[in-house]
């Protein structure tokens, strides 16, 4: 797979994810610090590869021994017959830097560094790690680690890892790949998958990420035939370019990513900080990025493996609907609850099909869930007719079949399996899921192509995830968002300048005029029409309401004159040093819904836009949506419609529907402005943005633009 | 256990839950419609009891055969040697009514009716079921079913059930009881528990609940030594008195109830309706009732069994704190996330203890989660010191120990187990939970007293539930809430009368006067002080704002006069038939937080009070709390503090803190009013209730009282 598959993300600068090939598919492996003891860190990779029959060359480096575990040893890196495809560094921290330099000089271009004692330890360690990075960059080495548990690729019996997990058993066939920042948790996932009979052919742990980061690993898996389904574990995303390109490549190549990103809680955030030098980042931003590419976030290891397991069927319905066939009405209700909680659509069966099923079994409940009742166990041919109707008439993309213990029945069991096998074979494009209490039957059904879960609620969660993957894979390429030309001022702009800049970029402002003196204010008010709002105008006063610098309901010329005086008085009192340019006279808009728009700069993902309903919705309920900038109006509208408070814009409480289209345009325009403005833009606050009824537009009533390096 | 143990719930009318003894612990069993075929419905109970050696008398009734499965058969109920402790009806629906009558005449006082074709089928079936109920009542028969799968009590080898689940295996020892409205789901739970090695000694399924309802079964289990932990499955609660008494008895006897109440979703509600004749009820009310008694609601079968499993240790910490000991930092973060999501407190270790642990293992993270790092596997004695410090210094009531695959390690495994066993034994009052990837070790650890979960997130959910049980068990008896004397008017009261009634009951109203004419209105306004609010006064206009019948900001005598005329005009126009009594002049209160209080009558649980923040919070976010009436101020305050929007009352956005104490008093008073008013009270709306800053009270600004049978 060539790197230009990701060119859509950043056409000018393609990323060659295949450059990790030597790390994961080496033909020759050197182990620096090789040990004769198979249980020691420097001994394990050699022991594993010898036991399993790695076909490539295996070169132990150990100055003190002529042989290591029966293999001829080399006294130094320099003594190696040639540059190995990959070298494993298993020497103490004090020697690791020199070893990497020697490997670079030898021509080695891929290194796995087990050695710990770098950035995870202290500042001296962090400085040492920077040296590793510099050496790797200079020589063009793809460096995994340091402080990592390594890699294995069971397809070629390459075990460049010192994990003890193989005590549990060797990997089994299966094309799940695990990419993990934590070695302990990555191998925990491997072992948990193994216990469940799931094969994880490739496991890569990134440790301190001095050079190779999670994004590189995800990108490699996104283009590698060894991997169909990717399980990822992250504590913090440290770089965005390769990470984003990897997510996009996986999406295009229809490889689902299930990710556990811990540190979701404040509690967890604290623990992550103490655990590694990770930047935990803002969880809301991470979530937005994962949503953007259809990465499904798992809440637990069990859920991660449930989803990965279901994904191995590679059936990802873009418009997922769930049909439920059950022998228990109670289970049907429970599954309906679970489907609603997960957000899976369960449309009813067509009326005619319901009538047909009712004719077959008078007391069945054929709507969906389709409860065929235990009746069918007396006449098993009915099962086929019910199942076919659910598939054919219902047309569901996913079908969950609940049989409790019936599937284990001595007489019913085998016939049931036979009939279900035939129906499944007739509709092989559907996601067929079996929920049953028959552990001894699971392998049989799996051999027939079924996904099996004992607990139907877990099945529903996995089914929902398949639909989310499908929707992301089917998402049309977003057209590039045209960026405006933005010239930021030298210093923090006044409200008026901020609004003018934004208005030019497509975020309209409330009609207003700056008035340097009283009579200019009156003239402006007369031109705009009463009532008006008066605001103090000063580049030094950013948050006017805090000093009483805003007057509402100013109804006539006299009140404008009074107001002008009041505002200047307050400004003098509260901010004596501020430069005062007069007042701003603005149209007072009533009956609008107050929204808040904003942009902030995420240290990893750059400018991120935010939208929420004004006031309490944001501050108390945190009811906001985030998205990386820039994005188009369709995406902006999705963000807006996803807000819990969206009904307020949609005609709730007898209000007219608000101009959501105009709001979406403003939000998208703001995102383009932020993307165009570059890193000097620290943040934008448009609060409130007043959204009028449909067709009447929306207007920024206040705006703040903050520049990098300037407080207020 | 005597019935007066539940007298606190309704002292005047104790419930004798032991009256179900004959149903669950019979010494003689008759099977009416007994079959010689062990696989038929009327054959299974006999086959099961014979195979397992039921010690009591077993009397098949079958007019066509001299023997049934080798036992002498009786030709009729009348021919039985005496009244059996329990009779099982397994005859067709057409014969069931007569059979029940014959059993009653014979003196039988406990009947299990397998027969289907009653209320679950159609209206004729419902009528037939009413006959069953009447016969049972007349004879004092405790009747289980009809349309139920029966009962089993493995303690005495009584299997009054036709479940096919025993194909999977016989019950194993263990004191979990299952109470289920659904037979299919009840036995599904039994089988799922069996697969997990959990013993469910008693299973009772209630089917159509013609006489014995879920409450009776829960109450029986709450006082029966056969059961320590109760798993319940409900589709709809049909009666409240016994149900509530059962929950209270279980709470007092420290028997945890885990309940799956399906029909949570709208989707699920529809399915529940089509499945049985259940009243799904309002899920919010059910949730409030379960919360009241500390019943933990499980979302999935897996979760139900996880919680029941943990509960079998019978350690229920009233103030639960979680200490986490982990060998993986990543897992520690993940567990912290899970704890925050579940709401389990994870306080940090004391500083000195942290210092002590840091001295033991320099790079450990000793805060909590306590990450002892893989270091400890090199010196296993460290494990004991870490674990003891977590228990002793941390003082946590629950300790989750995460060992991933380490516990399975050939060398580490046995030593780890030994050390952990010793530490656990030293602190036997703690809830010790092990999370590890070592399926083969689980039985060993369980034998040592550990609770074992592979997935740490599932462990956290179960740990949280133990704390909720403990808190409920430790909850002091709520003092009886004194009820006011309430005399409801004959017809729907006007706003003024409604507010006067409520004010008398302890829900203060905004200072206001009724004014029949203009000058009385002016006088009232002058007495109250400007600004005032004017409202149309009519018993026929309940929702004034809908006709423009409320004027705000009325600032002087002239405006009062104008306002009076405007309101009368609007009333004439919009409600020409309404009786107009003048206007209400009220103090206009500013700066208050608007709350909404209400009462409605739940068909099962009677009057239920509701509180929420006014406006959008209720209508869009459904941010409300419910509670059965009456309740005290402490409970009212808990409801208020649980609202998502509570920060608005608590000083958010620079507001002063609101008078939450006054609000709680008003809410509790409203609940007492509703409880005292009796079933003629259909509902109360106090909206808005204006809550002033702390110490300044709260005032109902509007109130509606609706009486049963009267619309508006």
Short mmCIF file of N, CA and C in Angstrom, two decimals, chain A residues 121 165 167-168 182 184-185 187-188 191-192 195 233 235 260-268 271-272 274-275 299-302 328-331 333-334 336-337 339-340 346 363 365 369 371 402 404-405 408-410 437-439 454-455 457-458 615-617 619-621 644-645 647-648 652-653, chain B residues 121 165 167-168 182 184-185 187-188 191-192 195 233 235 260-268 271-272 274-275 299-302 328-331 333-334 336-337 339-340 346 363 365 369 371 402 404-405 408-410 437-439 454-455 457-458 615-617 619-621 644-645 647-648 652-653:
data_model
loop_
_atom_site.label_atom_id
_atom_site.label_comp_id
_atom_site.label_asym_id
_atom_site.label_seq_id
_atom_site.Cartn_x
_atom_site.Cartn_y
_atom_site.Cartn_z
N UNK A 121 10.86 8.53 34.06
CA UNK A 121 11.50 8.54 35.36
C UNK A 121 11.65 9.95 35.92
N UNK A 165 3.69 -12.93 28.79
CA UNK A 165 2.33 -13.42 28.50
C UNK A 165 2.31 -14.77 27.82
N UNK A 167 3.63 -17.31 28.65
CA UNK A 167 3.43 -18.40 29.63
C UNK A 167 2.00 -18.92 29.52
N UNK A 168 1.10 -18.03 29.18
CA UNK A 168 -0.32 -18.36 29.08
C UNK A 168 -0.60 -19.17 27.82
N UNK A 182 0.69 1.40 26.57
CA UNK A 182 1.11 0.67 27.76
C UNK A 182 1.45 -0.76 27.40
N UNK A 184 2.03 -3.17 29.67
CA UNK A 184 1.28 -4.05 30.56
C UNK A 184 -0.14 -4.22 30.05
N UNK A 185 -0.76 -3.11 29.64
CA UNK A 185 -2.14 -3.24 29.22
C UNK A 185 -2.27 -3.86 27.84
N UNK A 187 -0.38 -6.21 26.59
CA UNK A 187 -0.29 -7.67 26.71
C UNK A 187 -1.44 -8.23 27.53
N UNK A 188 -2.00 -7.41 28.42
CA UNK A 188 -3.22 -7.82 29.13
C UNK A 188 -4.34 -8.08 28.10
N UNK A 191 -3.70 -11.27 26.30
CA UNK A 191 -4.01 -12.45 27.09
C UNK A 191 -5.52 -12.62 27.26
N UNK A 192 -6.23 -11.50 27.45
CA UNK A 192 -7.68 -11.58 27.60
C UNK A 192 -8.31 -12.09 26.31
N UNK A 195 -7.73 -15.82 26.05
CA UNK A 195 -8.68 -16.56 26.90
C UNK A 195 -10.04 -16.70 26.22
N UNK A 233 -4.96 1.17 22.66
CA UNK A 233 -5.02 1.66 24.03
C UNK A 233 -4.14 2.89 24.14
N UNK A 235 -3.10 6.50 26.50
CA UNK A 235 -3.22 7.32 27.71
C UNK A 235 -3.22 8.80 27.34
N UNK A 260 -9.46 2.24 23.50
CA UNK A 260 -9.65 2.60 24.89
C UNK A 260 -8.70 3.75 25.15
N UNK A 261 -9.31 4.91 25.42
CA UNK A 261 -8.50 6.08 25.77
C UNK A 261 -8.82 6.35 27.22
N UNK A 262 -7.90 6.04 28.10
CA UNK A 262 -8.17 6.23 29.52
C UNK A 262 -7.83 7.66 29.93
N UNK A 263 -8.18 7.97 31.18
CA UNK A 263 -8.00 9.34 31.64
C UNK A 263 -9.23 10.16 31.33
N UNK A 264 -10.37 9.50 31.15
CA UNK A 264 -11.64 10.15 30.88
C UNK A 264 -12.09 10.92 32.12
N UNK A 265 -11.90 10.31 33.26
CA UNK A 265 -12.32 10.92 34.52
C UNK A 265 -11.26 11.89 35.00
N UNK A 266 -11.64 12.77 35.90
CA UNK A 266 -10.65 13.64 36.52
C UNK A 266 -9.70 12.79 37.35
N UNK A 267 -10.28 11.88 38.08
CA UNK A 267 -9.52 10.88 38.82
C UNK A 267 -8.51 10.18 37.91
N UNK A 268 -9.02 9.64 36.80
CA UNK A 268 -8.18 8.93 35.85
C UNK A 268 -7.11 9.85 35.29
N UNK A 271 -4.27 9.97 37.65
CA UNK A 271 -3.48 8.74 37.63
C UNK A 271 -2.61 8.66 36.38
N UNK A 272 -3.18 9.06 35.23
CA UNK A 272 -2.41 9.00 33.99
C UNK A 272 -1.18 9.89 34.09
N UNK A 274 0.46 10.71 36.75
CA UNK A 274 1.50 10.16 37.61
C UNK A 274 2.11 8.91 36.97
N UNK A 275 1.41 8.31 36.03
CA UNK A 275 1.91 7.08 35.43
C UNK A 275 2.95 7.35 34.35
N UNK A 299 -15.44 1.34 26.65
CA UNK A 299 -15.38 1.76 28.04
C UNK A 299 -14.64 0.76 28.90
N UNK A 300 -14.65 -0.50 28.48
CA UNK A 300 -13.99 -1.53 29.27
C UNK A 300 -13.23 -2.47 28.33
N UNK A 301 -12.33 -3.23 28.90
CA UNK A 301 -11.60 -4.20 28.09
C UNK A 301 -12.56 -5.22 27.50
N UNK A 302 -13.52 -5.62 28.30
CA UNK A 302 -14.50 -6.59 27.82
C UNK A 302 -15.23 -6.04 26.60
N UNK A 328 -38.17 -15.55 24.07
CA UNK A 328 -38.60 -15.03 25.37
C UNK A 328 -39.01 -13.59 25.21
N UNK A 329 -40.26 -13.30 25.56
CA UNK A 329 -40.74 -11.92 25.48
C UNK A 329 -39.94 -11.02 26.39
N UNK A 330 -39.64 -11.53 27.59
CA UNK A 330 -38.87 -10.73 28.54
C UNK A 330 -37.53 -10.33 27.98
N UNK A 331 -36.85 -11.27 27.33
CA UNK A 331 -35.55 -10.95 26.74
C UNK A 331 -35.74 -9.92 25.63
N UNK A 333 -37.87 -7.48 25.56
CA UNK A 333 -37.99 -6.16 26.18
C UNK A 333 -36.60 -5.68 26.61
N UNK A 334 -35.86 -6.57 27.23
CA UNK A 334 -34.53 -6.23 27.69
C UNK A 334 -33.64 -5.79 26.52
N UNK A 336 -34.70 -4.54 23.70
CA UNK A 336 -35.20 -3.24 23.23
C UNK A 336 -34.63 -2.12 24.09
N UNK A 337 -34.63 -2.32 25.40
CA UNK A 337 -34.04 -1.32 26.30
C UNK A 337 -32.57 -1.08 25.94
N UNK A 339 -31.08 -1.65 23.13
CA UNK A 339 -30.94 -1.02 21.80
C UNK A 339 -31.20 0.47 21.90
N UNK A 340 -32.19 0.85 22.68
CA UNK A 340 -32.46 2.28 22.80
C UNK A 340 -31.30 2.97 23.50
N UNK A 346 -34.50 -0.02 15.79
CA UNK A 346 -35.22 -1.29 15.69
C UNK A 346 -36.58 -1.02 15.04
N UNK A 363 -50.11 -16.65 19.05
CA UNK A 363 -49.80 -15.75 20.14
C UNK A 363 -48.39 -15.18 20.07
N UNK A 365 -45.53 -12.43 19.02
CA UNK A 365 -45.50 -10.96 18.99
C UNK A 365 -44.57 -10.59 17.85
N UNK A 369 -39.05 -6.44 18.83
CA UNK A 369 -38.62 -7.83 18.77
C UNK A 369 -39.72 -8.78 18.29
N UNK A 371 -41.15 -12.08 18.82
CA UNK A 371 -41.18 -13.13 19.84
C UNK A 371 -41.94 -14.31 19.26
N UNK A 402 -32.21 -14.67 19.98
CA UNK A 402 -32.06 -15.02 21.39
C UNK A 402 -32.70 -16.36 21.67
N UNK A 404 -31.65 -18.37 24.62
CA UNK A 404 -31.43 -18.78 26.01
C UNK A 404 -30.85 -20.18 26.04
N UNK A 405 -31.46 -21.09 26.78
CA UNK A 405 -30.91 -22.44 26.89
C UNK A 405 -31.43 -23.38 25.81
N UNK A 408 -29.15 -25.28 23.75
CA UNK A 408 -28.40 -26.37 24.36
C UNK A 408 -29.24 -27.63 24.52
N UNK A 409 -30.54 -27.51 24.21
CA UNK A 409 -31.44 -28.65 24.42
C UNK A 409 -30.97 -29.89 23.65
N UNK A 410 -31.15 -31.03 24.27
CA UNK A 410 -30.65 -32.27 23.65
C UNK A 410 -31.33 -32.54 22.31
N UNK A 437 -27.46 -19.47 26.04
CA UNK A 437 -26.77 -20.03 27.20
C UNK A 437 -26.35 -21.43 26.86
N UNK A 438 -25.33 -21.55 26.06
CA UNK A 438 -24.89 -22.88 25.66
C UNK A 438 -23.42 -22.80 25.31
N UNK A 439 -22.58 -22.61 26.36
CA UNK A 439 -21.15 -22.42 26.12
C UNK A 439 -20.56 -23.52 25.23
N UNK A 454 -23.19 -14.64 25.14
CA UNK A 454 -24.14 -15.14 26.12
C UNK A 454 -25.10 -14.01 26.49
N UNK A 455 -24.57 -12.84 26.79
CA UNK A 455 -25.41 -11.74 27.27
C UNK A 455 -25.92 -10.92 26.09
N UNK A 457 -27.30 -8.04 26.00
CA UNK A 457 -26.98 -6.61 26.07
C UNK A 457 -25.59 -6.34 25.50
N UNK A 458 -24.66 -7.23 25.78
CA UNK A 458 -23.32 -7.06 25.20
C UNK A 458 -23.39 -7.21 23.69
N UNK A 615 -25.17 30.34 28.41
CA UNK A 615 -25.44 30.34 29.84
C UNK A 615 -25.30 28.99 30.50
N UNK A 616 -26.35 28.64 31.25
CA UNK A 616 -26.30 27.45 32.08
C UNK A 616 -26.01 26.17 31.32
N UNK A 617 -26.43 26.11 30.07
CA UNK A 617 -26.21 24.87 29.33
C UNK A 617 -24.73 24.56 29.24
N UNK A 619 -22.25 26.14 31.16
CA UNK A 619 -21.49 26.21 32.41
C UNK A 619 -21.84 25.11 33.37
N UNK A 620 -23.12 24.74 33.41
CA UNK A 620 -23.51 23.73 34.39
C UNK A 620 -23.62 22.35 33.77
N UNK A 621 -24.18 22.29 32.58
CA UNK A 621 -24.43 20.97 31.99
C UNK A 621 -23.33 20.52 31.05
N UNK A 644 -27.79 18.38 23.64
CA UNK A 644 -28.97 17.96 24.40
C UNK A 644 -30.02 19.06 24.39
N UNK A 645 -29.56 20.30 24.40
CA UNK A 645 -30.50 21.42 24.41
C UNK A 645 -31.02 21.77 23.04
N UNK A 647 -33.50 20.92 21.26
CA UNK A 647 -34.93 21.24 21.13
C UNK A 647 -35.24 22.73 21.30
N UNK A 648 -34.42 23.44 22.07
CA UNK A 648 -34.62 24.88 22.24
C UNK A 648 -34.49 25.63 20.92
N UNK A 652 -39.09 24.05 20.62
CA UNK A 652 -39.62 23.62 21.92
C UNK A 652 -40.30 24.79 22.62
N UNK A 653 -41.23 24.48 23.52
CA UNK A 653 -41.91 25.48 24.34
C UNK A 653 -42.60 26.54 23.49
N UNK B 121 -53.58 -13.68 27.09
CA UNK B 121 -54.09 -14.04 25.77
C UNK B 121 -55.07 -13.02 25.23
N UNK B 165 -34.75 -26.24 32.06
CA UNK B 165 -33.38 -25.80 32.35
C UNK B 165 -32.52 -26.86 33.01
N UNK B 167 -31.98 -29.69 32.12
CA UNK B 167 -31.16 -30.38 31.12
C UNK B 167 -29.72 -29.92 31.22
N UNK B 168 -29.56 -28.66 31.59
CA UNK B 168 -28.23 -28.05 31.71
C UNK B 168 -27.51 -28.54 32.95
N UNK B 182 -41.22 -13.18 34.59
CA UNK B 182 -41.11 -13.97 33.37
C UNK B 182 -40.49 -15.33 33.71
N UNK B 184 -39.48 -17.54 31.39
CA UNK B 184 -38.35 -17.75 30.49
C UNK B 184 -37.12 -17.03 31.01
N UNK B 185 -37.32 -15.77 31.46
CA UNK B 185 -36.15 -15.03 31.89
C UNK B 185 -35.65 -15.48 33.25
N UNK B 187 -35.67 -18.51 34.43
CA UNK B 187 -34.85 -19.72 34.28
C UNK B 187 -33.59 -19.42 33.46
N UNK B 188 -33.68 -18.41 32.59
CA UNK B 188 -32.47 -17.96 31.89
C UNK B 188 -31.43 -17.51 32.92
N UNK B 191 -29.94 -20.45 34.68
CA UNK B 191 -28.97 -21.16 33.85
C UNK B 191 -27.68 -20.36 33.69
N UNK B 192 -27.84 -19.05 33.54
CA UNK B 192 -26.65 -18.21 33.39
C UNK B 192 -25.83 -18.24 34.69
N UNK B 195 -23.98 -21.55 34.86
CA UNK B 195 -22.78 -21.53 34.00
C UNK B 195 -21.62 -20.82 34.69
N UNK B 233 -36.61 -9.94 38.55
CA UNK B 233 -36.86 -9.49 37.18
C UNK B 233 -38.31 -9.07 37.09
N UNK B 235 -41.37 -6.82 34.79
CA UNK B 235 -41.79 -6.07 33.60
C UNK B 235 -42.71 -4.93 34.01
N UNK B 260 -33.74 -6.30 37.79
CA UNK B 260 -33.81 -5.87 36.41
C UNK B 260 -35.27 -5.54 36.15
N UNK B 261 -35.51 -4.25 35.93
CA UNK B 261 -36.86 -3.82 35.59
C UNK B 261 -36.79 -3.39 34.15
N UNK B 262 -37.35 -4.19 33.25
CA UNK B 262 -37.26 -3.84 31.84
C UNK B 262 -38.40 -2.91 31.46
N UNK B 263 -38.35 -2.43 30.23
CA UNK B 263 -39.34 -1.45 29.79
C UNK B 263 -38.87 -0.05 30.12
N UNK B 264 -37.56 0.11 30.31
CA UNK B 264 -36.95 1.41 30.60
C UNK B 264 -37.08 2.33 29.39
N UNK B 265 -36.86 1.76 28.23
CA UNK B 265 -36.92 2.54 27.00
C UNK B 265 -38.36 2.66 26.52
N UNK B 266 -38.61 3.61 25.65
CA UNK B 266 -39.93 3.70 25.02
C UNK B 266 -40.14 2.46 24.18
N UNK B 267 -39.13 2.11 23.44
CA UNK B 267 -39.11 0.87 22.67
C UNK B 267 -39.46 -0.32 23.55
N UNK B 268 -38.73 -0.46 24.66
CA UNK B 268 -38.96 -1.56 25.58
C UNK B 268 -40.36 -1.52 26.14
N UNK B 271 -42.66 -3.12 23.75
CA UNK B 271 -42.52 -4.56 23.72
C UNK B 271 -43.14 -5.20 24.97
N UNK B 272 -42.95 -4.54 26.14
CA UNK B 272 -43.51 -5.10 27.37
C UNK B 272 -45.03 -5.15 27.26
N UNK B 274 -46.83 -5.49 24.58
CA UNK B 274 -47.29 -6.55 23.70
C UNK B 274 -46.99 -7.92 24.30
N UNK B 275 -46.09 -8.00 25.24
CA UNK B 275 -45.72 -9.29 25.80
C UNK B 275 -46.68 -9.74 26.90
N UNK B 299 -28.49 -3.27 34.68
CA UNK B 299 -28.83 -2.94 33.29
C UNK B 299 -28.80 -4.17 32.40
N UNK B 300 -28.00 -5.15 32.79
CA UNK B 300 -27.89 -6.36 31.97
C UNK B 300 -27.88 -7.57 32.89
N UNK B 301 -28.14 -8.72 32.30
CA UNK B 301 -28.11 -9.96 33.07
C UNK B 301 -26.72 -10.18 33.66
N UNK B 302 -25.73 -9.89 32.85
CA UNK B 302 -24.36 -10.06 33.32
C UNK B 302 -24.11 -9.21 34.56
N UNK B 328 -0.21 -2.58 37.06
CA UNK B 328 -0.19 -1.89 35.78
C UNK B 328 -0.75 -0.50 35.96
N UNK B 329 0.06 0.50 35.64
CA UNK B 329 -0.41 1.88 35.75
C UNK B 329 -1.59 2.12 34.84
N UNK B 330 -1.54 1.55 33.64
CA UNK B 330 -2.64 1.73 32.69
C UNK B 330 -3.93 1.21 33.26
N UNK B 331 -3.88 0.05 33.87
CA UNK B 331 -5.09 -0.51 34.47
C UNK B 331 -5.57 0.38 35.60
N UNK B 333 -5.40 3.61 35.75
CA UNK B 333 -6.14 4.73 35.16
C UNK B 333 -7.52 4.27 34.73
N UNK B 334 -7.55 3.13 34.08
CA UNK B 334 -8.82 2.58 33.61
C UNK B 334 -9.77 2.35 34.77
N UNK B 336 -9.70 3.92 37.65
CA UNK B 336 -10.10 5.24 38.14
C UNK B 336 -11.25 5.79 37.31
N UNK B 337 -11.12 5.67 35.99
CA UNK B 337 -12.22 6.11 35.11
C UNK B 337 -13.51 5.38 35.47
N UNK B 339 -14.33 3.95 38.26
CA UNK B 339 -14.81 4.33 39.59
C UNK B 339 -15.53 5.66 39.53
N UNK B 340 -14.97 6.59 38.77
CA UNK B 340 -15.65 7.88 38.68
C UNK B 340 -16.99 7.74 37.98
N UNK B 346 -12.60 7.20 45.62
CA UNK B 346 -11.24 6.65 45.70
C UNK B 346 -10.34 7.68 46.37
N UNK B 363 9.93 3.81 42.12
CA UNK B 363 9.12 4.36 41.04
C UNK B 363 7.67 3.94 41.11
N UNK B 365 3.72 4.32 42.24
CA UNK B 365 2.81 5.46 42.30
C UNK B 365 1.84 5.15 43.43
N UNK B 369 -5.09 5.00 42.50
CA UNK B 369 -4.54 3.66 42.53
C UNK B 369 -3.09 3.58 43.01
N UNK B 371 0.08 1.89 42.40
CA UNK B 371 0.73 1.09 41.36
C UNK B 371 2.07 0.62 41.93
N UNK B 402 -5.38 -5.65 41.14
CA UNK B 402 -5.29 -5.99 39.71
C UNK B 402 -3.95 -6.64 39.42
N UNK B 404 -3.60 -8.80 36.42
CA UNK B 404 -3.52 -9.24 35.02
C UNK B 404 -3.12 -10.70 34.95
N UNK B 405 -2.06 -11.01 34.17
CA UNK B 405 -1.66 -12.41 34.03
C UNK B 405 -0.66 -12.85 35.10
N UNK B 408 -1.25 -15.79 37.09
CA UNK B 408 -1.17 -17.11 36.46
C UNK B 408 0.27 -17.57 36.28
N UNK B 409 1.20 -16.68 36.60
CA UNK B 409 2.60 -17.00 36.37
C UNK B 409 3.03 -18.26 37.13
N UNK B 410 3.85 -19.06 36.47
CA UNK B 410 4.23 -20.34 37.06
C UNK B 410 4.95 -20.15 38.39
N UNK B 437 -6.21 -12.22 34.92
CA UNK B 437 -6.41 -13.05 33.75
C UNK B 437 -5.87 -14.42 34.05
N UNK B 438 -6.61 -15.16 34.86
CA UNK B 438 -6.13 -16.49 35.23
C UNK B 438 -7.33 -17.35 35.55
N UNK B 439 -8.10 -17.71 34.51
CA UNK B 439 -9.35 -18.44 34.74
C UNK B 439 -9.12 -19.68 35.61
N UNK B 454 -12.53 -11.09 35.92
CA UNK B 454 -11.50 -10.87 34.93
C UNK B 454 -11.42 -9.38 34.59
N UNK B 455 -12.58 -8.79 34.32
CA UNK B 455 -12.60 -7.40 33.86
C UNK B 455 -12.70 -6.45 35.05
N UNK B 457 -13.39 -3.35 35.22
CA UNK B 457 -14.52 -2.42 35.18
C UNK B 457 -15.78 -3.07 35.73
N UNK B 458 -15.96 -4.34 35.44
CA UNK B 458 -17.11 -5.05 36.00
C UNK B 458 -16.96 -5.16 37.51
N UNK B 615 -38.73 25.57 33.78
CA UNK B 615 -38.54 25.78 32.35
C UNK B 615 -37.81 24.66 31.64
N UNK B 616 -36.81 25.06 30.87
CA UNK B 616 -36.12 24.12 30.00
C UNK B 616 -35.56 22.92 30.72
N UNK B 617 -35.17 23.08 31.98
CA UNK B 617 -34.56 21.95 32.67
C UNK B 617 -35.52 20.77 32.74
N UNK B 619 -38.47 20.53 30.86
CA UNK B 619 -39.13 20.16 29.62
C UNK B 619 -38.17 19.54 28.61
N UNK B 620 -36.96 20.02 28.58
CA UNK B 620 -36.03 19.51 27.58
C UNK B 620 -35.08 18.49 28.17
N UNK B 621 -34.59 18.74 29.36
CA UNK B 621 -33.57 17.85 29.90
C UNK B 621 -34.15 16.79 30.83
N UNK B 644 -29.25 17.65 38.22
CA UNK B 644 -28.07 18.06 37.46
C UNK B 644 -27.91 19.57 37.51
N UNK B 645 -29.05 20.28 37.55
CA UNK B 645 -28.99 21.73 37.55
C UNK B 645 -28.79 22.31 38.95
N UNK B 647 -26.29 23.11 40.72
CA UNK B 647 -25.35 24.24 40.87
C UNK B 647 -26.04 25.61 40.74
N UNK B 648 -27.14 25.67 39.98
CA UNK B 648 -27.85 26.94 39.85
C UNK B 648 -28.40 27.42 41.20
N UNK B 652 -23.84 28.99 41.49
CA UNK B 652 -23.16 29.01 40.20
C UNK B 652 -23.33 30.38 39.55
N UNK B 653 -22.42 30.73 38.64
CA UNK B 653 -22.48 31.97 37.87
C UNK B 653 -22.57 33.21 38.75
#
